[in-house]
PDB file of C-alpha atoms and ligand atoms in Angstrom:
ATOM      1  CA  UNK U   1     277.463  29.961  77.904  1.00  0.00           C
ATOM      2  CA  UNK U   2     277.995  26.365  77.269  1.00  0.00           C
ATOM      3  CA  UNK U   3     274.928  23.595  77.092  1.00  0.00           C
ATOM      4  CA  UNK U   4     271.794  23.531  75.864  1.00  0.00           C
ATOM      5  CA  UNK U   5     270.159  26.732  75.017  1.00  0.00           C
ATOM      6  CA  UNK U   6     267.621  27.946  77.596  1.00  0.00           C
ATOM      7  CA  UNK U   7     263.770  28.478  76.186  1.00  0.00           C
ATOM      8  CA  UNK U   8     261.719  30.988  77.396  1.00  0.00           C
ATOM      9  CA  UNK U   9     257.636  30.605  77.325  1.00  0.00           C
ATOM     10  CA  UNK U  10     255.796  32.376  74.850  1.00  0.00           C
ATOM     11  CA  UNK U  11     253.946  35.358  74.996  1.00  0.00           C
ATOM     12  CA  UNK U  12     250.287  34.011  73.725  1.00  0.00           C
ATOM     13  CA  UNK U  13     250.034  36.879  71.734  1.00  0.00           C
ATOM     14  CA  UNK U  14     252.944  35.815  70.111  1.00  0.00           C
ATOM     15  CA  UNK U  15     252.730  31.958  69.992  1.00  0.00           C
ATOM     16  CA  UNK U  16     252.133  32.319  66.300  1.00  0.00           C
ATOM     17  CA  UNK U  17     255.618  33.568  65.250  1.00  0.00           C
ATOM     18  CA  UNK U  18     257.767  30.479  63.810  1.00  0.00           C
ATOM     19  CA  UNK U  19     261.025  31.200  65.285  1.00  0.00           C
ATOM     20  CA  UNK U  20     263.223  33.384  67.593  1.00  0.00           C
ATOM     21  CA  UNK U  21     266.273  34.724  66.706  1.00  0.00           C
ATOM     22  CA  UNK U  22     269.694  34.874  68.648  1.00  0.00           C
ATOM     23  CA  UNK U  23     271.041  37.940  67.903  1.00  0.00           C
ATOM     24  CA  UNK U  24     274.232  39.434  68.387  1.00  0.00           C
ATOM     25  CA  UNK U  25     274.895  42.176  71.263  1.00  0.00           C
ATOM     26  CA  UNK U  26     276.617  45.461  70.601  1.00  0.00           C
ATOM     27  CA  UNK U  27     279.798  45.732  72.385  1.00  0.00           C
ATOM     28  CA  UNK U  28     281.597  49.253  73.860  1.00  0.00           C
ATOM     29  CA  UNK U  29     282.784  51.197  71.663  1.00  0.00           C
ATOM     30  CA  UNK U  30     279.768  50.439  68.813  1.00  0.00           C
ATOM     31  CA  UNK U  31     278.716  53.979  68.542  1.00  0.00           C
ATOM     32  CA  UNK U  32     274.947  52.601  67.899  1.00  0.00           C
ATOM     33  CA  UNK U  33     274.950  52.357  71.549  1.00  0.00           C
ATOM     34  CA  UNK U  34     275.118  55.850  71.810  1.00  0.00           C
ATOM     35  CA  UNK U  35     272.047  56.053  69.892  1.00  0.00           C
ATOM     36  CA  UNK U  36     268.955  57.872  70.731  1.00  0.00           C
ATOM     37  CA  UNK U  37     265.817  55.302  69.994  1.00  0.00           C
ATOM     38  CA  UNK U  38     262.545  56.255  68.765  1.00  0.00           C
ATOM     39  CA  UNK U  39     259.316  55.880  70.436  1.00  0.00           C
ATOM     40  CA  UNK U  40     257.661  52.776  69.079  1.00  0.00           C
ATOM     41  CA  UNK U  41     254.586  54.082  67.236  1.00  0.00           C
ATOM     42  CA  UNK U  42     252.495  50.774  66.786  1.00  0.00           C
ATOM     43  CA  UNK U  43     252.771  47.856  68.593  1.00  0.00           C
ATOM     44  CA  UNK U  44     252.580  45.469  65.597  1.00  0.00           C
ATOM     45  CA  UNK U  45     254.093  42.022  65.148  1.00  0.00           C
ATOM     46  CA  UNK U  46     257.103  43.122  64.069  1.00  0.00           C
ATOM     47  CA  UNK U  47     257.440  44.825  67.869  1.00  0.00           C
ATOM     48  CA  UNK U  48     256.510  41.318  69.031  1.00  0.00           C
ATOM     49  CA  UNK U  49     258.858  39.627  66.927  1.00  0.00           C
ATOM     50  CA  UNK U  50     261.758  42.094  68.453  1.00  0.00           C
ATOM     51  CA  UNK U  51     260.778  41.158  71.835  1.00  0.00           C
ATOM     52  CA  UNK U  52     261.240  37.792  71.563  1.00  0.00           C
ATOM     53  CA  UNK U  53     264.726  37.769  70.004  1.00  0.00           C
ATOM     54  CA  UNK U  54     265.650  40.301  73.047  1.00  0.00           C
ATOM     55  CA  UNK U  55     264.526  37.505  74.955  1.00  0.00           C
ATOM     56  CA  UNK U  56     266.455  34.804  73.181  1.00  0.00           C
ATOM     57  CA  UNK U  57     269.606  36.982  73.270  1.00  0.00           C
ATOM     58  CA  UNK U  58     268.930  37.955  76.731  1.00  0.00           C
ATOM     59  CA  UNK U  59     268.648  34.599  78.322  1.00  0.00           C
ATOM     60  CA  UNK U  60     271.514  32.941  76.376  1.00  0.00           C
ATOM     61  CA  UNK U  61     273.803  35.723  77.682  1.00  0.00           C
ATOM     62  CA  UNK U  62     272.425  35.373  80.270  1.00  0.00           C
ATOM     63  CA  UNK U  63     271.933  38.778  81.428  1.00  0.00           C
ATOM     64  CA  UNK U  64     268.846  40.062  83.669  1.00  0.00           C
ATOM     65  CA  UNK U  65     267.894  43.315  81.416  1.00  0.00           C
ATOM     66  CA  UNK U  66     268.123  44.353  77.351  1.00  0.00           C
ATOM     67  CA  UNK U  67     267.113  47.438  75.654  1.00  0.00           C
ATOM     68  CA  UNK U  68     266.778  47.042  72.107  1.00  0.00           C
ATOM     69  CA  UNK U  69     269.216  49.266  70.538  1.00  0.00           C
ATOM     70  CA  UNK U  70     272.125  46.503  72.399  1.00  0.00           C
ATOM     71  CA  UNK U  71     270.975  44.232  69.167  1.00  0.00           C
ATOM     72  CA  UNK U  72     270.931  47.071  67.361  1.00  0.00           C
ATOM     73  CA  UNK U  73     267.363  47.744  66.746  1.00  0.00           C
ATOM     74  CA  UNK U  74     267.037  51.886  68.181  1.00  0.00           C
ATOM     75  CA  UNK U  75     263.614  51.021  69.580  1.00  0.00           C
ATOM     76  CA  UNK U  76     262.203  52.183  72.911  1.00  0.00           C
ATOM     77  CA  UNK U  77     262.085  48.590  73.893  1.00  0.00           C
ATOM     78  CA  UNK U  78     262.833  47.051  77.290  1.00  0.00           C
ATOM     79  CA  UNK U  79     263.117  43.757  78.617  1.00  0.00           C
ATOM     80  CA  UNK U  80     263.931  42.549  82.088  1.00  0.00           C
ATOM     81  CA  UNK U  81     264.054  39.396  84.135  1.00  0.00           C
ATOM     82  CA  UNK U  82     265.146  39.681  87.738  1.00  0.00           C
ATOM     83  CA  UNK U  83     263.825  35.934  88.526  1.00  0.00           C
ATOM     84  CA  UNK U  84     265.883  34.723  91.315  1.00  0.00           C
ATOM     85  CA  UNK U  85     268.319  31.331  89.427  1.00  0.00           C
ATOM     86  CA  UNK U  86     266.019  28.727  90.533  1.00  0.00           C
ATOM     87  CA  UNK U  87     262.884  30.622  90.811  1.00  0.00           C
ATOM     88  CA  UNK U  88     260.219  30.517  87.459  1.00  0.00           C
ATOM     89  CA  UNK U  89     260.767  32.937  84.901  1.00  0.00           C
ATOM     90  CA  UNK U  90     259.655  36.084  84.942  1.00  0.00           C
ATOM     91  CA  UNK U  91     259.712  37.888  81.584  1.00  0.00           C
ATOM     92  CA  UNK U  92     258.813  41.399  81.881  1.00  0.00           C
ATOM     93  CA  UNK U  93     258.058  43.926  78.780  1.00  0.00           C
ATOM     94  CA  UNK U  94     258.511  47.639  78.861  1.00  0.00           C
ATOM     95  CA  UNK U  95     257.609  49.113  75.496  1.00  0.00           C
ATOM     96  CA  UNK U  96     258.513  53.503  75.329  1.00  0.00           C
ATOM     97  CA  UNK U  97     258.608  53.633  79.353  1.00  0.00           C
ATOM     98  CA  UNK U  98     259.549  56.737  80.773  1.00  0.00           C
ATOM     99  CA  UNK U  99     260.501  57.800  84.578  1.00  0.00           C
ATOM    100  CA  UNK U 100     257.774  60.243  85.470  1.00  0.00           C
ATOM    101  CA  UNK U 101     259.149  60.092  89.315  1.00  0.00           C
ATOM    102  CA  UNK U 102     262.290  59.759  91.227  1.00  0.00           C
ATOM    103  CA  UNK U 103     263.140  59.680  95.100  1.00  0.00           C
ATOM    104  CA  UNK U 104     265.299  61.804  96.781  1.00  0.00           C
ATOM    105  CA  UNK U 105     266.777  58.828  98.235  1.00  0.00           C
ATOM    106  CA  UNK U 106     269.343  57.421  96.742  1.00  0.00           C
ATOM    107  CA  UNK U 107     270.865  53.278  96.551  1.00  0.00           C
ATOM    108  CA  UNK U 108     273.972  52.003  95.140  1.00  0.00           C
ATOM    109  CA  UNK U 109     274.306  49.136  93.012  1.00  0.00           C
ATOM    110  CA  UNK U 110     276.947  47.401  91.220  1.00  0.00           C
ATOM    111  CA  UNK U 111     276.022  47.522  87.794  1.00  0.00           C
ATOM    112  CA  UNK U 112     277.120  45.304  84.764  1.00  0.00           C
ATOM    113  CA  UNK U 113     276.378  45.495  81.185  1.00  0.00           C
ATOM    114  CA  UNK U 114     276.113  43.303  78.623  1.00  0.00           C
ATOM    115  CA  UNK U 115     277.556  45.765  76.034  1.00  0.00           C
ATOM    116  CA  UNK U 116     280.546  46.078  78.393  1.00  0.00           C
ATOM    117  CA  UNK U 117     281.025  42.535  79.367  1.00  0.00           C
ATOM    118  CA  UNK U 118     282.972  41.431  82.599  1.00  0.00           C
ATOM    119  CA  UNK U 119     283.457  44.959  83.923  1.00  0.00           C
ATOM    120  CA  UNK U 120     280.990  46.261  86.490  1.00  0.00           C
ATOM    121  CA  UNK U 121     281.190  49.354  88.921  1.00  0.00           C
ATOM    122  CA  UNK U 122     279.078  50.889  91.948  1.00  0.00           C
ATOM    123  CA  UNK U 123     276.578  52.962  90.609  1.00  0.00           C
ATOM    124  CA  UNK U 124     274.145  55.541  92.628  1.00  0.00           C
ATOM    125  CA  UNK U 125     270.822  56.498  91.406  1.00  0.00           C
ATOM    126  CA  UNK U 126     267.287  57.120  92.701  1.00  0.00           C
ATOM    127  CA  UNK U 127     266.007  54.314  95.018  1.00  0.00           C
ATOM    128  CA  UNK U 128     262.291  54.733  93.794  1.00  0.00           C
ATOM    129  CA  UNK U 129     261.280  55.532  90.539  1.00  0.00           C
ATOM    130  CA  UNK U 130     257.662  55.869  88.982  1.00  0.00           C
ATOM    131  CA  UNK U 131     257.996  54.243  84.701  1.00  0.00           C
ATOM    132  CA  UNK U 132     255.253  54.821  82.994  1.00  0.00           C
ATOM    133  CA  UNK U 133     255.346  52.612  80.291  1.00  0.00           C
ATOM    134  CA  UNK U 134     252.996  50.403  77.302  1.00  0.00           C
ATOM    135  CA  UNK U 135     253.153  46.207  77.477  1.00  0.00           C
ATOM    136  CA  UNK U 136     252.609  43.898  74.229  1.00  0.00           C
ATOM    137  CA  UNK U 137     248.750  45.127  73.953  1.00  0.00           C
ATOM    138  CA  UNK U 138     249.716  48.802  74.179  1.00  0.00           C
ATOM    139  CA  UNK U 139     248.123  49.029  77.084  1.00  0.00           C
ATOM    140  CA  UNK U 140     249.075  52.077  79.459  1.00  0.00           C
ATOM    141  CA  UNK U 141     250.754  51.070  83.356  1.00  0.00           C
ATOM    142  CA  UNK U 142     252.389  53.221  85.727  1.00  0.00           C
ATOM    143  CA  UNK U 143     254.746  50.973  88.036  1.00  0.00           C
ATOM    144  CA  UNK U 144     256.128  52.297  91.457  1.00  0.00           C
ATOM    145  CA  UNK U 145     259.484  50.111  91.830  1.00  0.00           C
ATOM    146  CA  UNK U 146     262.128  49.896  93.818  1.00  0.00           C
ATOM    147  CA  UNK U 147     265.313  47.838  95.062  1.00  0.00           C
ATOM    148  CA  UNK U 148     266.810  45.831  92.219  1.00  0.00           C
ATOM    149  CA  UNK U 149     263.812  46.558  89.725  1.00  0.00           C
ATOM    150  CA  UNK U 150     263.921  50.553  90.334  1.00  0.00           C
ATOM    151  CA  UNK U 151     267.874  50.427  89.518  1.00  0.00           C
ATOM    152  CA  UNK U 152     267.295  47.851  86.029  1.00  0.00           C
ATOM    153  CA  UNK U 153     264.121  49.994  84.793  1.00  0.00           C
ATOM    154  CA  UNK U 154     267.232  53.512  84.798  1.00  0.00           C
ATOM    155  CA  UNK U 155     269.706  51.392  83.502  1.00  0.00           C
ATOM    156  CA  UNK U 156     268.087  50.412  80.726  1.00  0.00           C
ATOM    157  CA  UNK U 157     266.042  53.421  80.109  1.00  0.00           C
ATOM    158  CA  UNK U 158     269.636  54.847  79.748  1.00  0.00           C
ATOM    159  CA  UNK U 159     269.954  52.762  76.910  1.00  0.00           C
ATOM    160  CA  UNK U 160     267.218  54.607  75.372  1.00  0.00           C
ATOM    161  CA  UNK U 161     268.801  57.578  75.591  1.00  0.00           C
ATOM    162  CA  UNK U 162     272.257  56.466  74.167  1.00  0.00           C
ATOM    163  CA  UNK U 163     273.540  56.733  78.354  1.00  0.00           C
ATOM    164  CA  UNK U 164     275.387  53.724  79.462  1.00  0.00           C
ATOM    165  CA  UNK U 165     275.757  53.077  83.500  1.00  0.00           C
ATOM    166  CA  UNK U 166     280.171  53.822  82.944  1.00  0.00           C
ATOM    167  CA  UNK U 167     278.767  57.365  82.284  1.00  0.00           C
ATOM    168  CA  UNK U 168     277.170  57.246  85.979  1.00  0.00           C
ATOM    169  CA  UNK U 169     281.026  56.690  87.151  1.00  0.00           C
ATOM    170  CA  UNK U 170     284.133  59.002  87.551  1.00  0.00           C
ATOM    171  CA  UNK U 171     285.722  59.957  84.375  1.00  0.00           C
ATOM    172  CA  UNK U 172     288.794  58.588  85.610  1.00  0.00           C
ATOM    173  CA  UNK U 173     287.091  55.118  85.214  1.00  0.00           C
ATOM    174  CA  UNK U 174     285.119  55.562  82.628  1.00  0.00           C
ATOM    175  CA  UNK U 175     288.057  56.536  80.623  1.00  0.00           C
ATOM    176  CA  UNK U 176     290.088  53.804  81.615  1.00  0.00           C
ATOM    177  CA  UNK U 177     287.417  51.199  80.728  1.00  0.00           C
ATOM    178  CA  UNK U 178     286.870  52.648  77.298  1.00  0.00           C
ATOM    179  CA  UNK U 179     290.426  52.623  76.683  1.00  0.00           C
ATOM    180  CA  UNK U 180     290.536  48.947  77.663  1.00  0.00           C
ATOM    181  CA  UNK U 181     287.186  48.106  75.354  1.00  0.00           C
ATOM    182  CA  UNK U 182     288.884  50.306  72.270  1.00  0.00           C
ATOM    183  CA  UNK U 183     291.933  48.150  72.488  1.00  0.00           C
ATOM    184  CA  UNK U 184     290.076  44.760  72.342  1.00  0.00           C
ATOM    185  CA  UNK U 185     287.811  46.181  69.389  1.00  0.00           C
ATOM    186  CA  UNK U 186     291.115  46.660  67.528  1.00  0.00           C
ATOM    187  CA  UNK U 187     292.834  43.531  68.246  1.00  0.00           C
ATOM    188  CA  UNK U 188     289.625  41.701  67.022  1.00  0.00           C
ATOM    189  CA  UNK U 189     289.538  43.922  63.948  1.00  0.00           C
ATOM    190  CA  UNK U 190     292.737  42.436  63.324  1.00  0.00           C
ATOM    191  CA  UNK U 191     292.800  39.208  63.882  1.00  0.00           C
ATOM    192  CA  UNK U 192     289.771  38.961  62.263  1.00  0.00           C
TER     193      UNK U 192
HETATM  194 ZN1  LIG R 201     273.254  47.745  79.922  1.00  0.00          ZN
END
């Protein structure tokens, strides 16, 4: 994205740190994104810090949801923003969440990925899920979402588990797409 880089507010717990980092998002076929990430044990500062270079990276993309190991980092780390374009921000933290609950109802959305930039498919999951899941204080929620939220929350809790949303799809597609992403990897690798 062109122009000047968008800031995000500050978590207060966090106002301390000097400086957030841009960092770089893994792209299909990076095998760390098939990566299992560990629970985080303490939420210290160096959680914090994470959070707000997901943030950073997230915004400058700009994308509407990270999980941590798509910088790399195989945390149980989530964050979303599903603010409307001209609506305030609305920076949400999900720190080891886990889907306790799913509906028998299903939706379809077209999902997109950061790690798999410009290519984005119909995907059907669970309409309503229950995430249990610890914010910046490790304190313990439970949230009941659904619609666009309920969809984000399993897409990036699929990150988590090394699953990304082209696995959701036919293997037809999801071979094609990974053929396409392999090829790019390997003309940057040259050109490099
Ligand atoms: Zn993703």
């Amino acid at each position: 994205m062109a122009g000047q880089p968008r800031r995000i507010d500050r978590f207060p717990a966090t106002a301390y740190i000097a400086a957030m980092a841009l960092r770089d998002i893994l792209i299909l076929p990076d095998k760390r994104l098939r990566q299992v990430s560990e629970p985080v044990k303490k939420v210290d500062a160096g959680i914090r810090a994470l959070v707000e270079d997901m943030f950073e990276t997230m915004y400058d993309a700009p994308g509407i949801g990270l999980a941590a190991i798509q910088v790399g980092t195989p945390k149980r780390v989530v964050t979303l923003d599903l603010a409307k374009k001209d609506d305030p921000k609305n920076p949400q933290v999900f720190i080891n969440p886990e889907v306790v609950w799913t509906s028998e109802e299903k939706a379809v959305y077209e999902e997109g990925c950061l790690s798999i930039p410009e290519y984005y498919g119909d995907v059907e999951r669970p309409a309503q899920v229950k995430v249990k899941y610890l914010d910046l204080e490790a304190k313990p929620h439970e949230l009941e979402a659904s619609g666009l939220l309920a969809t984000c929350l399993q897409h990036e809790i699929d990150h988590l588990n090394g699953v990304l949303f082209i696995d959701h799809l036919s293997k037809l597609k999801r071979d094609r797409v990974l053929k396409k992403f392999t090829k790019a990897a390997k003309r940057a690798a040259e050109t490099a």
